[in-house]
Amino acid sequence: MAGPDISAEAQKPVPAGLPPAGERGFSSLQSGEDYQTVWQRHFGQGLNLRMLGSSSFSAPVMIHRERRVLELGTRFDFLPSDRQFVLRGRKRYLPLAQIAPPISIEAGNLRGGYDQNGPQGPADFMRAVAATRGWDYGQFPVPDDMSGAWVTAARDAGLLPILRATGRIFFATPEYQGWDALMAGASRNLRKNIKRMERNIDDAGVQLRLYQGDDVAQGIAHLRACASDSWKADEDVQTVPVQVPLTERQLAFFTDLDRLPNHRLLIATMEQDGRPLAVQLWVAARQCGAGTDLMGGITYHIADSRAYAPGHALMKFMLQWAESQGIRGIDYNATDPWLAAYATHATPFHMLMVMRDTVWGRLLHRIARRFDAGLDLSQNTPETAGG
């Protein structure tokens, strides 16, 4: 049997020394039932939402119909409402029903919500997808080191798979041992830069603060102010594929998460004379029997903050806070390369596309391959990888 097909699209090198996280590459928080309930409330309008599950996995999926490009791949706009954030869209021809996890760039979720409980998870999930009616093709983010198992599972379920690289590498520290332990493995250059950053912050009277609980409304006010002056609010930006400004739906979504009994909204700020220079939003969630995990949300900074390395400053601030709270699982929920310095695991994610083995499905499979010239690189990914 031939190995999976992988496109040549944007394959970034994985940072040296950082192993993949396997099934832990999925977000434990975004896979949670409470998170999914709130997500559906704010982003699920007009979607056919279903929960698939067995003793080996649980996973929500959404089915909806809209026009797609000829190669069928969806990179950012899984939801129709996300299309407004895509700056370089292409012409769409095919009206198709897509089945996919509940993914939304506006919500900051690009991995869906998949929770595995045993090695049979991919096989049982693909059988459940095959048995679900009402879709023409499917798209599912899968970790690179498990991709072989997922492709085999799709084929065994009678589906036609195509595996495409996305160029997305998600960073995490699943077993956080504290700031000192993390820095013990950091480069000398990073440690030097952090000391310089701290001197600059002290000399300028810049303060780092955390807003939560009764103070979270003040943190949201700072978030609004910083977002309005951020490059993400600049209508003339054309150098990035997507641009997601702060939206009222985002704020309502994260505020509702904060109302859940086991979730906390955390807003870390860099301020100077009461003015926010940079803001990071995080969510802490207590997992059933597994302690508390911390997940990154959205980040904004203004030009005046750059002299103080806002990303690194707020990262150190939040990681030291997480240590003080006994938090062990850190999911940065982001692909920015600089996060590798704070991660112990780096998980590339591919996109697994599936079609039914029918006349229509085989035609779609042929169209997808025909209009993606970089697809046939199956020799680069052994079928048994991760399986």
Coordinates of C-alpha atoms in Angstrom, one line a residue:
M1 CA 0.0 0.0 0.0
A2 CA 1.4 3.4 -0.9
G3 CA 2.2 5.9 1.8
P4 CA 0.2 9.1 2.5
D5 CA 0.4 12.0 0.1
I6 CA 2.0 15.2 1.5
S7 CA 2.1 18.6 -0.2
A8 CA 5.2 20.7 -0.4
E9 CA 3.4 23.6 1.2
A10 CA 5.5 25.6 3.8
Q11 CA 7.2 22.7 5.6
K12 CA 9.1 24.5 8.4
P13 CA 12.0 22.7 10.2
V14 CA 11.1 21.5 13.7
P15 CA 13.4 23.2 16.3
A16 CA 16.2 20.9 17.3
G17 CA 15.8 19.1 20.6
L18 CA 12.0 19.5 20.8
P19 CA 10.2 16.2 20.4
P20 CA 6.5 16.0 19.2
A21 CA 3.8 15.7 21.8
G22 CA 1.8 13.0 20.0
E23 CA -1.9 13.0 21.0
R24 CA -1.0 15.6 23.7
G25 CA -0.4 17.9 20.7
F26 CA -4.1 18.5 20.7
S27 CA -5.3 21.1 23.2
S28 CA -6.8 19.5 26.3
L29 CA -8.7 22.6 27.1
Q30 CA -10.2 23.0 23.6
S31 CA -11.2 19.3 23.7
G32 CA -13.2 19.8 26.9
E33 CA -17.0 19.6 26.9
D34 CA -17.4 23.0 28.7
Y35 CA -15.2 24.7 26.1
Q36 CA -17.1 23.2 23.2
T37 CA -20.4 24.2 24.7
V38 CA -19.3 27.9 24.9
W39 CA -17.7 27.7 21.5
Q40 CA -20.9 26.4 19.9
R41 CA -22.9 29.2 21.6
H42 CA -20.8 31.9 20.0
F43 CA -19.5 30.4 16.8
G44 CA -21.9 27.6 15.9
Q45 CA -24.8 29.4 14.3
G46 CA -25.9 27.9 11.0
L47 CA -23.7 24.8 11.5
N48 CA -24.7 21.2 11.8
L49 CA -22.9 20.3 15.0
R50 CA -22.5 16.7 16.2
M51 CA -20.5 14.9 18.9
L52 CA -18.8 11.7 17.8
G53 CA -17.4 9.3 20.4
S54 CA -16.7 5.8 21.7
S55 CA -14.7 4.4 24.5
S56 CA -11.4 5.4 22.7
F57 CA -12.2 9.0 21.7
S58 CA -14.5 11.9 21.8
A59 CA -14.6 14.6 19.2
P60 CA -17.1 17.3 18.1
V61 CA -17.5 17.9 14.3
M62 CA -19.3 20.5 12.2
I63 CA -20.9 20.1 8.8
H64 CA -21.7 23.0 6.6
R65 CA -21.9 23.8 2.8
E66 CA -20.1 26.5 0.9
R67 CA -18.0 27.0 -2.2
R68 CA -14.4 25.8 -2.0
V69 CA -11.2 26.2 -4.1
L70 CA -10.4 23.5 -6.6
E71 CA -7.7 21.8 -4.5
L72 CA -10.4 21.7 -1.7
G73 CA -7.9 22.7 1.0
T74 CA -9.1 25.0 3.8
R75 CA -6.3 26.8 5.5
F76 CA -7.9 29.4 7.6
D77 CA -11.6 30.0 6.9
F78 CA -13.2 26.7 8.1
L79 CA -16.2 28.9 9.2
P80 CA -17.9 31.2 6.7
S81 CA -17.5 34.1 9.2
D82 CA -13.7 33.7 9.2
R83 CA -13.4 34.6 5.6
Q84 CA -13.5 38.3 6.4
F85 CA -10.1 37.9 8.1
V86 CA -8.4 36.2 5.1
L87 CA -6.4 38.9 3.1
R88 CA -5.4 36.9 0.1
G89 CA -8.4 34.7 -0.7
R90 CA -8.8 32.8 -4.0
K91 CA -11.7 32.1 -6.3
R92 CA -14.1 29.4 -5.1
Y93 CA -15.9 27.1 -7.6
L94 CA -17.2 24.0 -5.9
P95 CA -20.3 24.1 -3.6
L96 CA -19.5 21.3 -1.1
A97 CA -20.5 20.1 2.3
Q98 CA -17.4 19.9 4.6
I99 CA -17.1 17.9 7.8
A100 CA -14.4 19.2 10.1
P101 CA -13.6 19.8 13.8
P102 CA -15.0 23.1 15.2
I103 CA -12.2 25.3 14.1
S104 CA -12.2 29.1 14.1
I105 CA -9.3 31.6 13.7
E106 CA -11.5 34.2 15.4
A107 CA -11.7 31.9 18.5
G108 CA -8.0 31.1 18.3
N109 CA -8.6 27.4 17.7
L110 CA -6.8 25.8 14.7
R111 CA -6.6 22.2 16.0
G112 CA -10.3 21.4 16.7
G113 CA -11.3 19.4 19.7
Y114 CA -10.1 15.8 19.7
D115 CA -9.7 13.8 22.9
Q116 CA -8.1 10.3 22.6
N117 CA -8.3 7.5 25.2
G118 CA -6.3 4.7 23.8
P119 CA -4.5 3.7 20.6
Q120 CA -7.8 2.8 18.8
G121 CA -8.9 6.4 18.8
P122 CA -8.0 7.3 15.1
A123 CA -9.5 4.1 13.8
D124 CA -12.7 4.5 15.7
F125 CA -12.9 8.2 14.8
M126 CA -12.5 7.5 11.1
R127 CA -15.2 4.8 11.2
A128 CA -17.5 7.2 12.9
V129 CA -16.8 9.9 10.2
A130 CA -17.5 7.3 7.5
A131 CA -20.8 6.4 9.1
T132 CA -21.9 10.1 9.4
R133 CA -24.1 11.3 6.6
G134 CA -24.4 14.7 4.8
W135 CA -20.8 15.5 3.8
D136 CA -18.7 15.5 0.6
Y137 CA -15.2 15.8 2.0
G138 CA -13.6 16.1 5.4
Q139 CA -10.6 17.9 6.8
F140 CA -8.9 17.1 10.2
P141 CA -5.7 18.5 11.8
V142 CA -3.5 15.6 12.8
P143 CA -0.1 15.6 14.6
D144 CA 2.9 14.7 12.3
D145 CA 4.1 11.8 14.5
M146 CA 0.6 10.2 14.4
S147 CA -0.1 10.9 10.7
G148 CA 0.7 7.4 9.5
A149 CA -1.9 6.0 12.0
W150 CA -4.5 8.5 10.9
V151 CA -4.0 7.8 7.2
T152 CA -4.2 4.0 7.8
A153 CA -7.3 4.5 9.9
A154 CA -9.0 6.5 7.1
R155 CA -8.2 3.9 4.5
D156 CA -9.3 1.1 6.8
A157 CA -12.6 2.9 7.2
G158 CA -13.1 2.9 3.4
L159 CA -12.2 6.5 2.8
L160 CA -9.7 8.1 0.4
P161 CA -7.1 10.1 2.3
I162 CA -4.8 13.0 1.3
L163 CA -2.3 14.3 3.9
R164 CA -1.2 17.9 3.4
A165 CA 1.5 19.8 5.3
T166 CA 0.3 23.1 6.8
G167 CA 3.6 24.5 8.0
R168 CA 2.1 24.9 11.5
I169 CA 4.2 23.8 14.5
F170 CA 2.4 24.1 17.8
F171 CA 4.5 24.6 20.9
A172 CA 3.8 23.2 24.4
T173 CA 5.4 22.3 27.8
P174 CA 3.2 19.4 29.0
E175 CA 5.2 18.8 32.1
Y176 CA 6.3 22.3 33.3
Q177 CA 9.0 22.1 36.0
G178 CA 9.4 25.8 36.7
W179 CA 11.2 28.8 35.4
D180 CA 14.6 27.9 36.7
A181 CA 14.5 24.4 35.2
L182 CA 13.3 25.9 31.9
M183 CA 16.1 28.4 31.8
A184 CA 18.7 25.8 32.7
G185 CA 18.2 24.4 29.2
A186 CA 17.9 27.8 27.5
S187 CA 20.6 29.3 25.3
R188 CA 23.1 31.6 26.7
N189 CA 21.9 34.3 24.3
L190 CA 18.3 34.0 25.5
R191 CA 19.3 34.3 29.2
K192 CA 21.5 37.4 28.3
N193 CA 18.6 39.0 26.4
I194 CA 16.2 38.4 29.3
K195 CA 18.5 40.2 31.7
R196 CA 18.9 43.1 29.3
M197 CA 15.1 43.2 28.9
E198 CA 14.6 43.3 32.7
R199 CA 17.1 46.2 33.0
N200 CA 15.2 48.2 30.3
I201 CA 11.9 47.5 32.0
D202 CA 13.2 48.7 35.4
D203 CA 14.8 51.8 34.0
A204 CA 11.7 52.8 32.2
G205 CA 9.3 52.2 35.1
V206 CA 7.3 49.7 33.1
Q207 CA 5.1 47.4 35.2
L208 CA 3.8 43.9 34.5
R209 CA 0.3 43.1 36.0
L210 CA -2.2 40.2 36.0
Y211 CA -5.9 40.8 36.0
Q212 CA -8.3 38.0 36.9
G213 CA -11.5 37.4 38.9
D214 CA -13.1 40.6 40.0
D215 CA -10.4 42.6 38.2
V216 CA -10.8 41.0 34.8
A217 CA -13.0 43.9 33.6
Q218 CA -10.1 46.3 34.0
G219 CA -7.9 43.8 32.1
I220 CA -10.4 43.7 29.2
A221 CA -10.4 47.5 29.1
H222 CA -6.6 47.4 28.7
L223 CA -7.0 44.7 26.0
R224 CA -9.4 46.9 24.1
A225 CA -7.1 49.9 24.3
C226 CA -4.0 48.0 23.2
A227 CA -5.9 46.1 20.4
S228 CA -7.1 49.4 18.9
D229 CA -3.5 50.7 18.5
S230 CA -2.1 47.3 17.4
W231 CA -1.0 46.5 13.8
K232 CA -3.9 44.0 13.8
A233 CA -6.3 46.9 13.6
D234 CA -4.4 48.5 10.7
E235 CA -6.6 48.2 7.6
D236 CA -3.6 48.8 5.3
V237 CA -1.7 45.6 6.3
Q238 CA -1.2 43.3 3.4
T239 CA 2.0 41.4 4.3
V240 CA 0.2 38.6 6.3
P241 CA -2.3 36.0 5.0
V242 CA -4.8 36.7 7.8
Q243 CA -5.5 39.6 10.1
V244 CA -7.8 39.1 13.1
P245 CA -8.6 42.3 15.0
L246 CA -10.2 42.2 18.4
T247 CA -14.0 41.5 17.9
E248 CA -16.9 41.7 20.3
R249 CA -17.6 38.0 19.7
Q250 CA -14.1 37.1 20.8
L251 CA -14.6 39.1 24.0
A252 CA -18.0 37.5 24.7
F253 CA -16.6 34.1 24.1
F254 CA -13.7 34.5 26.5
T255 CA -15.9 36.2 29.0
D256 CA -18.3 33.3 29.0
L257 CA -15.3 30.9 29.4
D258 CA -14.4 32.8 32.6
R259 CA -17.9 32.1 34.0
L260 CA -17.4 28.4 33.9
P261 CA -16.6 26.9 37.3
N262 CA -13.3 25.3 36.3
H263 CA -12.0 28.0 34.0
R264 CA -10.3 31.4 34.6
L265 CA -9.6 34.2 32.2
L266 CA -6.2 35.8 32.8
I267 CA -5.1 39.0 31.3
A268 CA -1.4 39.9 31.6
T269 CA -0.4 43.5 30.8
M270 CA 2.7 45.5 30.3
E271 CA 1.9 49.1 31.4
Q272 CA 3.7 52.4 31.6
D273 CA 2.1 55.2 33.6
G274 CA -1.2 53.3 33.5
R275 CA -1.1 53.0 29.7
P276 CA -1.1 49.4 28.3
L277 CA 1.8 48.7 26.0
A278 CA 1.1 45.0 25.5
V279 CA -1.5 42.5 26.6
Q280 CA -1.7 38.7 26.6
L281 CA -4.9 36.8 27.2
W282 CA -4.6 33.3 28.7
V283 CA -7.1 30.7 30.0
A284 CA -6.5 28.4 32.9
A285 CA -8.7 25.3 33.2
R286 CA -8.8 22.6 35.8
Q287 CA -8.9 19.2 34.0
C288 CA -10.7 16.3 35.5
G289 CA -8.2 14.4 37.6
A290 CA -5.2 16.0 35.8
G291 CA -4.6 19.4 37.5
T292 CA -4.7 22.8 35.8
D293 CA -3.6 23.6 32.3
L294 CA -2.7 27.0 31.0
M295 CA -3.5 27.9 27.4
G296 CA -2.5 31.0 25.4
G297 CA -5.2 33.1 23.8
I298 CA -4.7 36.4 22.0
T299 CA -1.8 38.9 22.1
Y300 CA -1.6 42.6 21.2
H301 CA 1.2 45.1 21.5
I302 CA 1.8 48.6 20.3
A303 CA 5.0 50.1 18.7
D304 CA 6.1 51.8 21.9
S305 CA 6.5 48.4 23.6
R306 CA 9.1 47.0 21.4
A307 CA 12.1 48.3 23.3
Y308 CA 11.0 46.1 26.2
A309 CA 10.6 42.8 24.3
P310 CA 6.9 42.5 25.3
G311 CA 6.4 38.9 24.2
H312 CA 9.4 37.6 26.3
A313 CA 8.6 39.9 29.2
L314 CA 5.0 38.7 29.5
M315 CA 6.0 35.1 28.9
K316 CA 8.4 35.1 31.8
F317 CA 5.8 36.9 34.0
M318 CA 3.1 34.3 33.2
L319 CA 5.3 31.2 33.4
Q320 CA 6.5 32.3 36.9
W321 CA 2.9 32.9 37.9
A322 CA 2.0 29.4 36.6
E323 CA 4.8 28.0 38.7
S324 CA 3.5 29.7 41.8
Q325 CA 0.1 28.1 41.1
G326 CA 1.4 24.6 40.6
I327 CA 0.3 24.5 37.0
R328 CA 2.1 21.8 35.0
G329 CA 0.6 21.8 31.5
I330 CA 1.4 24.8 29.3
D331 CA -0.2 24.9 25.8
Y332 CA 1.0 28.0 24.0
N333 CA -1.7 27.5 21.4
A334 CA 0.5 29.3 18.8
T335 CA 3.1 28.6 16.1
D336 CA 5.3 31.7 16.5
P337 CA 9.0 30.4 16.2
W338 CA 10.2 32.4 19.2
L339 CA 8.0 30.2 21.5
A340 CA 10.4 27.4 20.9
A341 CA 12.7 28.9 23.6
Y342 CA 10.0 28.3 26.2
A343 CA 8.7 24.9 25.0
T344 CA 9.7 21.3 25.6
H345 CA 7.7 19.9 22.8
A346 CA 7.0 21.0 19.2
T347 CA 4.3 19.3 17.2
P348 CA 3.9 19.9 13.5
F349 CA 0.3 19.5 12.4
H350 CA -0.8 18.3 9.0
M351 CA -4.3 18.4 7.4
L352 CA -5.9 15.1 6.7
M353 CA -8.4 15.3 3.9
V354 CA -10.8 12.4 3.3
M355 CA -13.4 11.6 0.6
R356 CA -15.8 8.7 0.3
D357 CA -14.9 5.8 -2.1
T358 CA -17.8 6.6 -4.4
V359 CA -17.9 8.0 -7.9
W360 CA -18.3 11.5 -6.5
G361 CA -15.7 11.0 -3.9
R362 CA -13.1 9.6 -6.3
L363 CA -13.8 12.6 -8.6
L364 CA -13.2 15.1 -5.8
H365 CA -10.0 13.2 -4.8
R366 CA -8.8 13.5 -8.4
I367 CA -9.6 17.2 -8.6
A368 CA -7.8 17.9 -5.3
R369 CA -4.7 16.1 -6.5
R370 CA -4.9 17.6 -9.9
F371 CA -5.0 21.2 -8.7
D372 CA -2.3 20.9 -6.0
A373 CA 0.9 20.4 -7.8
G374 CA 2.9 19.7 -4.6
L375 CA 0.9 16.8 -3.4
D376 CA 2.7 13.6 -4.5
L377 CA 5.5 13.5 -2.0
S378 CA 4.4 10.2 -0.3
Q379 CA 8.0 9.0 -0.1
N380 CA 8.7 11.7 2.5
T381 CA 6.3 10.3 5.0
P382 CA 6.4 6.6 5.8
E383 CA 2.9 5.1 6.2
T384 CA 3.9 3.6 9.5
A385 CA 4.9 6.9 11.1
G386 CA 3.3 7.2 14.4
G387 CA 1.3 4.0 13.9

